[in-house]
Amino acid sequence: MFISAPPICKLFVSWKFLYFRQIIRRMRLTFSSKEILMKQTVFIKDLRNLDQQEVTLHGWVVGKRSGGKIVFLLIRDGTGTCQCIVEAAQKELFDTASSLGQESSLSITGKIRLDSRAPGGAEMSVTGLQPIQVADNFPIARKSHGIDFLMTHRHLWLRSPRQTAILRIRHTLIRAVRRFFDDNGFTLIDTPILSPGAAEGAGTLFPVDYFGEEVYLAQTGQLYLESAAMALGKVYCFGPTFRAEKSKTRRHLTEFWMVEPEIAFAELPDLAEVAEAMLCALVDSVLKVHREDLAFLGRDVAALEKIKPPFPRITYTEAVELLHSPDVRARIEKELQADRERLQQWIGELDGAEKQRAVAKPGWPSDKLDQQLQDLRERIHELDIDIAHRTEHLSDAQRFEWGNDFGGDEETIISRHFDRPVVVTKYPRRVKAFYMKVAPDNPEVVLNMDVLAPEGYGEIVGGSQREDQLDVLLKRMAEEGMNTAPYEWYLDLRRYGSVPHGGFGLGIERTVSWICGLKHIRETIPFPRLMGRIYP
RNA sequence: UCCGGUGUAGCGCAGUGGUAGCGCAGGUGACUGUUAAUCACUUGGUCGUAGGUUCGAAUCCUACCACCGGAGCCA
């Protein structure tokens, strides 16, 4: 038929074909092709629009409740959860449904019905059930677990609603980071992960055998980025970073992700401005999409809504004065006093609850009491330790001497003084890296900045204007006792068209931790790498 | 590396020198609307390991191991 068709028709067909192909291509390019590659067509997140329709879901069993002649299966598919109902009248279905353990995988078919009694508002009356794999004794129950157990079962722990909420927020945050730089004229530069030895602070790097030579996993892309900035003006890199420090704290990972912009013709105030705009954009984009997830995590959203420019900017010297100030001391002592009273009150409550428990009969009321007791004990223990730490921190802060670097305690005290991130600039030269530009008006300090997140989350951004004068840079390297030979390429940047420039690094996981309001950084990355933990 | 804490059933925890306990999970049964369902019954333990003190140790002492939190360092 095509062969016999008139030429004009052939032309039309091929034109149409080309047009269609173009649409498909465009869809792929913009990622707007919704789930185009999957067999699955119906997702739980869309069920509210499918009232009275028969659909098939593919997913996993979250939980099961039975009520005599009725079974409720709670199913999740990665987009949400749906309650599915099987009644005893359908004997075979009923028996199959009753036999499914937590996290069994299945395809399930039924009619969707909007119902206020169902979690999520829509439920399914099951007409067909195809188990894919029946799971038994899933290790993670829908009750409390200790952190060691959860960490060894991280691959399964990821399925819990709390973890998926965090991972979704992490995803949005990373997208927002890329979008911010892409939309502001930055070019993405991928810097190497294997780097030659003799870098600064070599003790903190992971050694790797490179054909018999010892090289290291990168702890920053910065030096390479500087050369790219001389080529493209505004650049950034985004990738994993490795630190072999033996830090066992809630703020440290040995492998984490960092985004680093580097800008030619930029000075310190420009960098602060970029960091400020970036952080606002990040918080904004998370608030836009993840109200529900943040609420689920128990995050105080009001605190995030305060993240608007301008951020306070203080110098290191002013920060030290802040640490010594009687105002700060008074504020912290007041907080401590309030917490001590809270602790006493809780201990009183615990005492009362224990007495109640002693005379309680077995059964439901005493279960509740047990729960309360455990809860109280845990809270008391945590607050007790916290108070002890803060008391120590306070006296340390008061004795802090100009010239030292801030530790976690000092950062906490400074950041708690403000309700939005604070930019601290111009640290003492001798505690900072060789590449930071010495302040023209005071050679004792460098043109660097740290951004401290509020609510005690500490440093999330660290950066500086770089030393762009060859002679000063060489002097600094000599001061640090560095061998210049491995850095000849870096020094070349100061020989051929050197310009003022600078950049900073943003730690993704610390930012996720702050935005989600988490107690520990280990929940911000799918498989955290911590000192002494590499499984799974 | 240093300081502090914890280790009791598959999981979460109580138990301060005198017979090993509670909740959840697992098993059996009851219940037609549950929301971490509920109720009854039930299986399950070399109390981290090794020594010591004692008539007697989960409990006291010593050493070691594992984990957690913090310091230093950093994002």
Coordinates of C-alpha atoms (C1' of nucleotides) in Angstrom, one line a residue:
Chain A
M1 CA 0.0 0.0 0.0
F2 CA 2.8 2.4 0.8
I3 CA 4.5 1.5 -2.5
S4 CA 1.3 2.3 -4.4
A5 CA 0.5 5.4 -2.4
P6 CA 1.0 8.8 -4.1
P7 CA 4.3 10.6 -3.3
I8 CA 2.5 13.3 -1.2
C9 CA 1.2 10.6 1.2
K10 CA 4.6 9.0 1.6
L11 CA 6.0 12.4 2.5
F12 CA 3.3 12.9 5.0
V13 CA 3.9 9.5 6.7
S14 CA 7.7 10.0 7.0
W15 CA 7.2 13.6 8.2
K16 CA 4.8 12.3 10.9
F17 CA 7.2 9.6 11.8
L18 CA 10.1 12.1 12.2
Y19 CA 7.9 14.4 14.2
F20 CA 6.9 11.5 16.6
R21 CA 10.5 10.4 17.0
Q22 CA 11.4 13.9 17.9
I23 CA 8.8 14.1 20.6
I24 CA 10.0 10.9 22.1
R25 CA 13.6 12.2 22.1
R26 CA 12.6 15.4 23.7
M27 CA 10.7 13.5 26.4
R28 CA 13.8 11.5 27.2
L29 CA 16.0 14.5 27.2
T30 CA 13.9 16.5 29.7
F31 CA 13.1 13.4 31.9
S32 CA 9.4 14.2 31.6
S33 CA 8.7 10.8 30.3
K34 CA 6.9 9.5 33.4
E35 CA 8.0 6.0 34.3
I36 CA 8.1 5.3 30.5
L37 CA 10.4 2.4 30.9
M38 CA 8.5 0.4 33.4
K39 CA 5.8 -2.3 33.0
Q40 CA 4.1 -0.9 36.0
T41 CA 1.4 1.6 35.2
V42 CA -0.5 2.2 38.4
F43 CA 1.2 3.7 41.5
I44 CA -0.2 4.1 45.0
K45 CA 0.4 7.8 45.0
D46 CA -2.2 8.2 42.2
L47 CA -4.9 6.0 43.7
R48 CA -7.1 8.9 44.8
N49 CA -7.9 9.6 41.2
L50 CA -8.9 6.0 40.4
D51 CA -12.0 5.6 42.5
Q52 CA -14.1 2.6 41.5
Q53 CA -11.5 1.4 39.0
E54 CA -10.0 -2.1 39.0
V55 CA -6.1 -1.8 39.1
T56 CA -3.1 -4.0 39.7
L57 CA -0.4 -2.9 42.2
H58 CA 3.1 -4.4 42.5
G59 CA 4.7 -4.0 45.9
W60 CA 5.6 -5.3 49.3
V61 CA 3.6 -6.2 52.5
V62 CA 4.3 -3.6 55.2
G63 CA 2.0 -5.1 57.7
K64 CA -1.0 -7.3 58.2
R65 CA -4.0 -7.1 60.5
S66 CA -6.7 -9.7 60.7
G67 CA -10.2 -9.4 62.2
G68 CA -11.8 -12.8 62.0
K69 CA -13.4 -12.9 58.6
I70 CA -11.3 -10.0 57.2
V71 CA -7.6 -9.4 56.5
F72 CA -6.1 -6.0 56.0
L73 CA -2.8 -6.0 54.0
L74 CA -0.9 -2.8 54.1
I75 CA 1.0 -2.6 50.8
R76 CA 3.8 -0.2 49.7
D77 CA 5.2 0.3 46.3
G78 CA 7.8 3.0 46.9
T79 CA 5.3 5.8 46.2
G80 CA 3.0 5.3 49.1
T81 CA 1.1 2.7 51.1
C82 CA -2.4 1.3 50.4
Q83 CA -4.6 -0.8 52.6
C84 CA -6.0 -3.8 50.7
I85 CA -8.9 -5.8 52.0
V86 CA -9.6 -9.5 51.6
E87 CA -12.8 -11.0 53.0
A88 CA -13.3 -14.6 54.2
A89 CA -15.9 -15.2 51.6
Q90 CA -13.1 -15.6 49.1
K91 CA -11.6 -18.6 50.7
E92 CA -8.5 -19.1 48.6
L93 CA -7.6 -15.4 48.5
F94 CA -8.2 -15.2 52.2
D95 CA -5.8 -18.1 53.0
T96 CA -3.1 -16.7 50.7
A97 CA -3.4 -13.2 52.2
S98 CA -3.2 -14.7 55.8
S99 CA 0.0 -16.5 54.9
L100 CA 2.0 -13.5 53.8
G101 CA 4.7 -12.3 56.2
Q102 CA 6.0 -8.8 56.4
E103 CA 7.9 -7.7 53.3
S104 CA 6.5 -10.4 51.0
S105 CA 6.5 -9.2 47.4
L106 CA 3.3 -9.5 45.4
S107 CA 1.1 -8.3 42.6
I108 CA -2.4 -7.5 43.8
T109 CA -5.5 -6.6 41.9
G110 CA -8.7 -5.1 43.0
K111 CA -11.2 -2.3 43.0
I112 CA -10.2 1.1 44.4
R113 CA -12.6 2.8 46.8
L114 CA -12.2 6.1 48.5
D115 CA -12.7 5.5 52.2
S116 CA -12.0 7.7 55.2
R117 CA -11.2 4.7 57.4
A118 CA -8.2 3.8 55.2
P119 CA -4.8 5.3 55.8
G120 CA -4.2 7.5 52.8
G121 CA -7.8 7.8 52.0
A122 CA -8.1 5.1 49.3
E123 CA -8.2 1.3 49.8
M124 CA -8.5 -1.7 47.6
S125 CA -11.1 -4.5 47.6
V126 CA -8.9 -7.4 46.5
T127 CA -10.1 -9.6 43.7
G128 CA -6.7 -11.2 42.7
L129 CA -3.5 -11.9 44.6
Q130 CA -0.2 -13.2 43.1
P131 CA 2.5 -13.6 45.7
I132 CA 6.0 -13.2 44.0
Q133 CA 8.0 -14.2 47.0
V134 CA 6.6 -15.0 50.5
A135 CA 8.9 -13.6 53.2
D136 CA 9.2 -15.0 56.7
N137 CA 10.5 -13.4 59.8
F138 CA 11.5 -10.0 58.4
P139 CA 14.2 -8.9 60.9
I140 CA 13.0 -5.3 61.3
A141 CA 9.7 -5.1 63.1
R142 CA 7.5 -2.1 63.2
K143 CA 8.7 -1.4 66.7
S144 CA 11.9 0.0 68.2
H145 CA 15.3 -1.3 67.4
G146 CA 18.8 -0.4 68.6
I147 CA 21.2 1.5 66.3
D148 CA 23.7 -1.3 66.0
F149 CA 21.0 -3.7 64.8
L150 CA 19.6 -1.2 62.3
M151 CA 23.0 -0.4 60.9
T152 CA 23.9 -4.0 60.2
H153 CA 20.5 -4.3 58.5
R154 CA 20.8 -1.0 56.7
H155 CA 19.9 -2.7 53.4
L156 CA 16.5 -3.6 54.9
W157 CA 16.2 -0.5 57.2
L158 CA 16.1 1.6 54.0
R159 CA 12.5 0.4 53.4
S160 CA 11.2 2.1 56.5
P161 CA 9.1 5.2 56.0
R162 CA 11.5 7.4 58.0
Q163 CA 14.4 6.4 55.8
T164 CA 12.6 6.8 52.5
A165 CA 11.5 10.3 53.6
I166 CA 15.1 11.2 54.3
L167 CA 16.3 9.7 51.0
R168 CA 13.6 11.6 49.0
I169 CA 14.7 14.9 50.6
R170 CA 18.3 14.1 49.9
H171 CA 17.3 13.6 46.2
T172 CA 15.5 16.9 46.0
L173 CA 18.4 18.7 47.8
I174 CA 20.9 17.3 45.3
R175 CA 18.7 18.3 42.3
A176 CA 18.4 21.8 43.8
V177 CA 22.2 22.0 44.2
R178 CA 22.7 21.2 40.5
R179 CA 19.9 23.4 39.4
F180 CA 21.3 26.3 41.4
F181 CA 24.7 26.2 39.7
D182 CA 23.4 25.2 36.3
D183 CA 21.0 28.1 36.2
N184 CA 23.6 30.6 37.4
G185 CA 26.2 30.0 34.6
F186 CA 28.4 27.4 36.3
T187 CA 29.9 24.6 34.2
L188 CA 30.2 21.1 35.8
I189 CA 33.7 19.9 36.1
D190 CA 34.4 16.4 37.3
T191 CA 37.6 16.3 39.3
P192 CA 39.7 13.2 39.8
I193 CA 39.0 10.8 42.7
L194 CA 42.6 9.4 42.7
S195 CA 45.1 12.0 43.5
P196 CA 48.9 11.9 43.8
G197 CA 50.5 11.8 47.2
A198 CA 52.1 14.7 49.1
A199 CA 48.8 16.6 49.5
E200 CA 48.2 18.7 52.5
G201 CA 47.4 16.9 55.7
A202 CA 48.4 13.6 54.3
G203 CA 47.6 11.7 57.5
T204 CA 43.9 12.1 56.8
L205 CA 43.8 10.4 53.4
F206 CA 43.0 6.9 52.3
P207 CA 46.0 5.3 50.6
V208 CA 45.4 3.3 47.4
D209 CA 47.9 1.2 45.5
Y210 CA 48.2 2.6 42.0
F211 CA 50.4 0.2 40.0
G212 CA 52.9 0.1 42.9
E213 CA 52.7 3.8 43.7
E214 CA 50.9 5.1 46.7
V215 CA 48.2 7.5 45.8
Y216 CA 45.1 8.7 47.7
L217 CA 41.4 9.0 47.5
A218 CA 40.5 12.7 46.9
Q219 CA 39.4 14.8 49.9
T220 CA 38.6 17.8 47.7
G221 CA 38.5 18.8 44.0
Q222 CA 39.5 22.3 44.8
L223 CA 43.0 22.6 43.3
Y224 CA 41.8 21.1 40.0
L225 CA 38.7 23.3 40.0
E226 CA 40.9 26.4 40.3
S227 CA 42.5 25.5 37.0
A228 CA 39.1 24.9 35.4
A229 CA 37.9 28.3 36.7
M230 CA 40.7 29.9 34.8
A231 CA 39.3 28.2 31.7
L232 CA 35.6 28.7 32.2
G233 CA 35.1 31.4 34.7
K234 CA 32.4 29.8 36.9
V235 CA 32.7 26.0 37.6
Y236 CA 31.6 23.4 40.2
C237 CA 32.3 19.8 41.0
F238 CA 30.0 17.4 42.8
G239 CA 31.1 14.0 43.9
P240 CA 32.2 11.8 46.8
T241 CA 35.0 12.8 49.1
F242 CA 37.1 10.7 51.5
R243 CA 38.5 11.5 54.8
A244 CA 40.4 8.9 56.9
E245 CA 40.1 10.8 60.1
K246 CA 39.2 8.6 63.1
S247 CA 36.3 10.7 64.1
K248 CA 33.4 9.0 65.9
T249 CA 30.8 11.7 66.2
R250 CA 27.3 12.4 64.9
R251 CA 28.8 14.9 62.3
H252 CA 31.3 12.7 60.6
L253 CA 31.4 10.2 57.7
T254 CA 34.6 8.8 56.1
E255 CA 32.9 9.0 52.7
F256 CA 30.6 11.9 52.0
W257 CA 29.4 14.0 49.1
M258 CA 30.4 17.6 48.6
V259 CA 29.6 20.2 46.0
E260 CA 32.3 22.8 45.4
P261 CA 31.9 25.9 43.3
E262 CA 35.0 27.9 42.2
I263 CA 34.6 31.4 40.7
A264 CA 37.1 33.6 38.8
F265 CA 37.1 37.3 39.5
A266 CA 35.4 36.7 42.9
E267 CA 36.4 38.1 46.3
L268 CA 35.3 37.0 49.8
P269 CA 32.1 39.0 50.0
D270 CA 31.0 37.6 46.6
L271 CA 31.5 34.0 47.9
A272 CA 29.4 34.7 50.9
E273 CA 26.7 36.0 48.7
V274 CA 26.7 32.9 46.5
A275 CA 26.7 30.6 49.6
E276 CA 23.8 32.6 51.0
A277 CA 21.7 32.4 47.8
M278 CA 22.5 28.7 47.4
L279 CA 21.4 27.8 50.9
C280 CA 18.2 29.7 50.6
A281 CA 17.5 28.0 47.3
L282 CA 18.1 24.6 48.8
V283 CA 15.9 25.1 51.8
D284 CA 13.2 26.6 49.6
S285 CA 13.1 23.7 47.2
V286 CA 12.9 21.2 50.0
L287 CA 10.1 23.2 51.6
K288 CA 8.2 23.3 48.3
V289 CA 8.1 19.5 47.8
H290 CA 8.5 17.9 51.2
R291 CA 6.2 19.4 53.7
E292 CA 4.7 15.9 54.4
D293 CA 8.1 14.2 54.7
L294 CA 9.4 16.9 57.0
A295 CA 6.3 16.6 59.2
F296 CA 6.8 12.9 59.3
L297 CA 10.4 13.4 60.5
G298 CA 9.1 15.7 63.2
R299 CA 11.0 18.7 61.8
D300 CA 10.2 22.1 63.1
V301 CA 9.3 23.7 59.7
A302 CA 9.0 27.2 61.1
A303 CA 12.7 27.2 61.8
L304 CA 13.4 26.4 58.1
E305 CA 11.0 29.1 56.9
K306 CA 13.3 31.7 58.7
I307 CA 16.1 30.8 56.3
K308 CA 16.0 34.0 54.2
P309 CA 18.7 36.5 53.3
P310 CA 20.5 38.3 54.7
F311 CA 22.5 35.9 56.8
P312 CA 24.5 37.5 59.7
R313 CA 28.2 38.0 58.8
I314 CA 30.8 38.2 61.6
T315 CA 34.5 37.9 61.7
Y316 CA 36.4 35.3 63.6
T317 CA 37.5 37.9 66.1
E318 CA 33.9 39.0 66.7
A319 CA 33.0 35.3 67.2
V320 CA 35.7 35.0 69.8
E321 CA 34.3 38.0 71.6
L322 CA 30.9 36.4 71.4
L323 CA 32.2 33.3 73.1
H324 CA 33.6 35.4 75.9
S325 CA 30.6 37.7 76.3
P326 CA 28.6 37.6 79.5
D327 CA 25.4 37.7 77.5
V328 CA 26.2 34.4 75.9
R329 CA 27.2 32.9 79.2
A330 CA 23.9 34.1 80.8
R331 CA 21.9 32.7 77.9
I332 CA 23.5 29.3 78.0
E333 CA 23.3 29.1 81.8
K334 CA 19.6 30.0 81.6
E335 CA 19.1 27.2 79.1
L336 CA 21.0 24.8 81.2
Q337 CA 19.0 25.7 84.3
A338 CA 15.8 25.1 82.4
D339 CA 17.0 21.8 81.2
R340 CA 18.2 20.7 84.7
E341 CA 14.7 21.5 86.0
R342 CA 13.2 19.5 83.1
L343 CA 15.5 16.6 84.0
Q344 CA 14.4 16.7 87.7
Q345 CA 10.8 16.8 86.6
W346 CA 11.3 13.7 84.4
I347 CA 13.1 11.8 87.1
G348 CA 10.0 12.6 89.4
E349 CA 7.7 11.3 86.6
L350 CA 9.8 8.2 86.2
D351 CA 9.6 7.5 90.0
G352 CA 5.9 7.9 89.9
A353 CA 5.5 5.7 86.9
E354 CA 7.7 3.0 88.4
K355 CA 5.5 3.0 91.5
Q356 CA 2.4 2.8 89.4
R357 CA 4.0 0.0 87.4
A358 CA 4.7 -2.0 90.5
V359 CA 1.1 -2.3 91.4
A360 CA -0.4 -2.5 87.9
K361 CA -2.1 -5.7 86.9
P362 CA -0.9 -7.5 83.7
G363 CA -2.5 -6.4 80.5
W364 CA -2.9 -3.4 78.3
P365 CA -2.5 -0.6 80.9
S366 CA 0.8 -1.9 82.2
D367 CA 2.1 -2.3 78.6
K368 CA 1.5 1.4 78.1
L369 CA 3.3 2.1 81.4
D370 CA 6.3 0.0 80.3
Q371 CA 6.5 2.0 77.1
Q372 CA 6.4 5.3 79.1
L373 CA 9.1 4.0 81.5
Q374 CA 11.4 3.1 78.6
D375 CA 10.8 6.4 77.0
L376 CA 11.4 8.4 80.1
R377 CA 14.6 6.4 80.9
E378 CA 16.0 7.1 77.5
R379 CA 15.1 10.8 77.6
I380 CA 16.6 11.2 81.0
H381 CA 19.8 9.5 80.0
E382 CA 20.2 11.6 76.9
L383 CA 19.4 14.9 78.6
D384 CA 21.8 14.1 81.5
I385 CA 24.7 13.5 79.1
D386 CA 23.7 16.6 77.1
I387 CA 23.7 18.8 80.1
A388 CA 27.1 17.5 81.2
H389 CA 28.6 18.2 77.8
R390 CA 27.2 21.7 77.5
T391 CA 28.4 22.6 81.0
E392 CA 31.9 21.6 79.9
H393 CA 31.6 23.4 76.6
L394 CA 30.6 26.6 78.3
S395 CA 33.7 26.8 80.4
D396 CA 35.8 25.8 77.5
A397 CA 34.3 28.5 75.4
Q398 CA 34.9 31.1 78.1
R399 CA 38.6 30.2 78.1
F400 CA 38.9 30.1 74.3
E401 CA 42.0 31.9 73.1
W402 CA 42.3 34.0 69.9
G403 CA 44.4 32.0 67.4
N404 CA 43.0 28.6 67.9
D405 CA 40.5 26.9 65.5
F406 CA 36.9 26.5 66.6
G407 CA 35.9 23.0 67.8
G408 CA 32.4 21.6 67.6
D409 CA 31.5 23.1 71.0
E410 CA 32.4 26.7 70.0
E411 CA 30.6 26.3 66.7
T412 CA 27.5 25.1 68.5
I413 CA 27.5 28.0 70.8
I414 CA 28.0 30.5 68.0
S415 CA 25.4 29.0 65.7
R416 CA 22.8 28.8 68.5
H417 CA 23.1 32.6 68.9
F418 CA 21.4 33.1 65.5
D419 CA 18.2 31.9 63.9
R420 CA 19.7 31.5 60.4
P421 CA 23.1 30.4 59.1
V422 CA 25.9 32.6 60.1
V423 CA 28.9 33.4 58.0
V424 CA 32.1 33.6 60.0
T425 CA 35.1 35.1 58.2
K426 CA 38.8 35.8 58.5
Y427 CA 40.3 33.1 60.7
P428 CA 43.9 33.1 61.9
R429 CA 46.3 32.3 59.2
R430 CA 48.1 29.6 61.1
V431 CA 45.1 27.3 61.5
K432 CA 44.1 27.5 57.9
A433 CA 45.4 26.0 54.6
F434 CA 48.2 27.4 52.6
Y435 CA 46.1 28.3 49.5
M436 CA 43.9 30.8 51.4
K437 CA 44.6 34.5 50.6
V438 CA 46.2 36.5 53.4
A439 CA 44.1 39.5 54.2
P440 CA 45.8 42.7 52.8
D441 CA 45.0 44.7 55.9
N442 CA 46.0 42.1 58.4
P443 CA 48.5 39.4 57.6
E444 CA 47.5 37.4 60.7
V445 CA 44.2 36.4 59.2
V446 CA 43.1 34.9 55.8
L447 CA 40.1 35.7 53.6
N448 CA 38.1 32.6 54.4
M449 CA 34.6 31.9 55.5
D450 CA 32.8 29.1 57.3
V451 CA 29.0 29.0 57.3
L452 CA 27.5 27.5 60.5
A453 CA 24.0 26.1 60.3
P454 CA 21.6 27.1 63.0
E455 CA 20.3 24.9 65.9
G456 CA 23.8 23.7 66.7
Y457 CA 24.3 21.8 63.4
G458 CA 27.7 23.3 62.9
E459 CA 29.8 23.9 59.8
I460 CA 28.1 23.1 56.5
V461 CA 30.2 25.4 54.2
G462 CA 33.9 26.1 54.3
G463 CA 35.6 28.2 51.7
S464 CA 38.0 31.0 50.9
Q465 CA 39.4 33.5 48.5
R466 CA 42.6 31.9 47.1
E467 CA 46.0 33.3 47.2
D468 CA 46.5 34.6 43.7
Q469 CA 50.0 36.1 44.0
L470 CA 52.9 33.7 43.2
D471 CA 55.4 35.2 45.7
V472 CA 53.0 35.2 48.6
L473 CA 51.8 31.7 47.9
L474 CA 55.4 30.4 47.7
K475 CA 56.1 32.1 51.0
R476 CA 53.1 30.5 52.6
M477 CA 54.1 27.0 51.3
A478 CA 57.6 27.5 52.7
E479 CA 56.0 28.5 56.0
E480 CA 54.2 25.2 56.1
G481 CA 57.3 23.3 55.1
M482 CA 55.8 22.1 51.9
N483 CA 57.7 20.7 48.9
T484 CA 56.7 22.8 45.9
A485 CA 57.6 20.2 43.2
P486 CA 54.2 18.4 43.2
Y487 CA 52.4 21.7 43.0
E488 CA 54.2 23.2 40.0
W489 CA 51.0 22.8 37.9
Y490 CA 49.1 24.7 40.6
L491 CA 51.7 27.4 40.8
D492 CA 51.4 27.8 37.0
L493 CA 47.9 29.2 37.5
R494 CA 49.6 32.2 39.3
R495 CA 52.1 32.5 36.4
Y496 CA 49.7 32.7 33.5
G497 CA 46.9 35.2 33.9
S498 CA 46.3 35.0 37.7
V499 CA 43.1 36.7 38.9
P500 CA 41.4 37.0 42.2
H501 CA 39.2 34.0 42.7
G502 CA 37.7 31.7 45.3
G503 CA 35.2 29.1 46.1
F504 CA 33.7 26.9 48.8
G505 CA 32.6 23.4 49.6
L506 CA 29.1 22.3 50.9
G507 CA 28.7 19.0 52.7
I508 CA 25.6 17.4 51.4
E509 CA 25.0 15.1 54.3
R510 CA 25.5 17.8 57.0
T511 CA 23.0 19.9 55.0
V512 CA 20.5 17.0 54.8
S513 CA 21.0 16.4 58.5
W514 CA 20.2 20.0 59.3
I515 CA 17.3 20.4 57.0
C516 CA 15.7 17.1 58.2
G517 CA 16.5 17.9 61.8
L518 CA 18.3 14.6 62.4
K519 CA 20.4 13.7 65.4
H520 CA 23.0 11.8 63.4
I521 CA 24.5 12.1 60.0
R522 CA 24.4 8.3 59.4
E523 CA 20.8 8.4 58.3
T524 CA 21.4 11.0 55.5
I525 CA 23.2 8.7 53.1
P526 CA 22.0 5.3 51.9
F527 CA 25.0 3.3 53.0
P528 CA 27.0 5.4 55.5
R529 CA 30.7 4.7 55.8
L530 CA 31.8 5.3 59.3
M531 CA 35.0 4.5 61.2
G532 CA 34.8 0.8 62.1
R533 CA 31.7 0.1 59.9
I534 CA 31.8 -1.0 56.3
Y535 CA 29.0 -3.6 56.3
P536 CA 26.7 -3.7 54.4
Chain B
rU1 C1' 44.7 7.5 70.2
rC2 C1' 42.2 9.4 74.7
rC3 C1' 37.7 9.9 78.1
rG4 C1' 32.7 8.1 79.3
rG5 C1' 28.6 4.6 78.7
rU6 C1' 26.4 -0.1 77.3
rG7 C1' 26.5 -5.6 76.6
rU8 C1' 20.3 -10.3 79.8
rA9 C1' 15.5 -14.7 74.4
rG10 C1' 15.3 -13.2 67.1
rC11 C1' 14.3 -7.6 68.5
rG12 C1' 13.5 -3.6 72.4
rC13 C1' 14.4 -3.6 77.6
rA14 C1' 13.7 -4.4 83.4
rG15 C1' 16.3 -7.0 87.1
rU16 C1' 22.2 -3.7 93.1
rG17 C1' 24.4 -11.0 96.2
rG18 C1' 19.6 -15.8 97.2
rU19 C1' 14.7 -20.3 91.8
rA20 C1' 15.8 -15.9 84.7
rG21 C1' 11.6 -11.6 83.9
rC22 C1' 8.3 -8.0 80.7
rG23 C1' 6.8 -6.3 75.8
rC24 C1' 7.2 -7.3 70.6
rA25 C1' 8.2 -10.9 66.8
rG26 C1' 7.3 -16.5 65.9
rG27 C1' 3.4 -20.6 67.0
rU28 C1' -1.9 -22.1 68.3
rG29 C1' -6.9 -20.4 68.9
rA30 C1' -11.0 -16.3 69.1
rC31 C1' -13.1 -12.0 66.7
rU32 C1' -16.5 -8.8 59.7
rG33 C1' -13.4 -2.4 59.7
rU34 C1' -8.5 -2.9 61.6
rU35 C1' -5.0 1.8 61.9
rA36 C1' 2.1 -0.5 65.6
rA37 C1' -5.5 -4.0 66.0
rU38 C1' -7.1 -6.6 70.4
rC39 C1' -7.8 -11.0 73.7
rA40 C1' -6.3 -16.1 75.6
rC41 C1' -2.6 -19.8 75.5
rU42 C1' 2.5 -20.9 73.9
rU43 C1' 7.9 -21.8 71.9
rG44 C1' 12.5 -19.6 73.0
rG45 C1' 18.2 -17.8 77.5
rU46 C1' 26.1 -20.9 78.8
rC47 C1' 23.0 -13.2 81.4
rG48 C1' 29.5 -10.5 75.7
rU49 C1' 34.2 -13.8 76.8
rA50 C1' 37.9 -15.5 80.4
rG51 C1' 39.5 -15.5 85.2
rG52 C1' 38.7 -14.1 90.5
rU53 C1' 35.9 -12.9 95.5
rU54 C1' 31.8 -15.6 98.0
rC55 C1' 28.2 -21.0 101.0
rG56 C1' 25.9 -18.6 96.7
rA57 C1' 27.3 -13.9 91.1
rA58 C1' 23.3 -11.3 85.6
rU59 C1' 24.5 -8.4 90.1
rC60 C1' 31.1 -7.2 93.2
rC61 C1' 36.6 -7.2 91.3
rU62 C1' 40.3 -7.8 87.0
rA63 C1' 41.5 -8.4 81.9
rC64 C1' 39.9 -8.7 77.0
rC65 C1' 36.2 -8.2 73.0
rA66 C1' 32.0 -5.7 70.6
rC67 C1' 29.0 -1.5 70.1
rC68 C1' 27.4 3.6 71.3
rG69 C1' 28.5 8.8 72.6
rG70 C1' 32.2 12.5 73.0
rA71 C1' 37.4 14.9 72.3
rG72 C1' 41.2 15.9 68.6
rC73 C1' 40.4 16.7 63.0
rC74 C1' 37.0 18.4 59.7
rA75 C1' 32.2 19.2 55.4

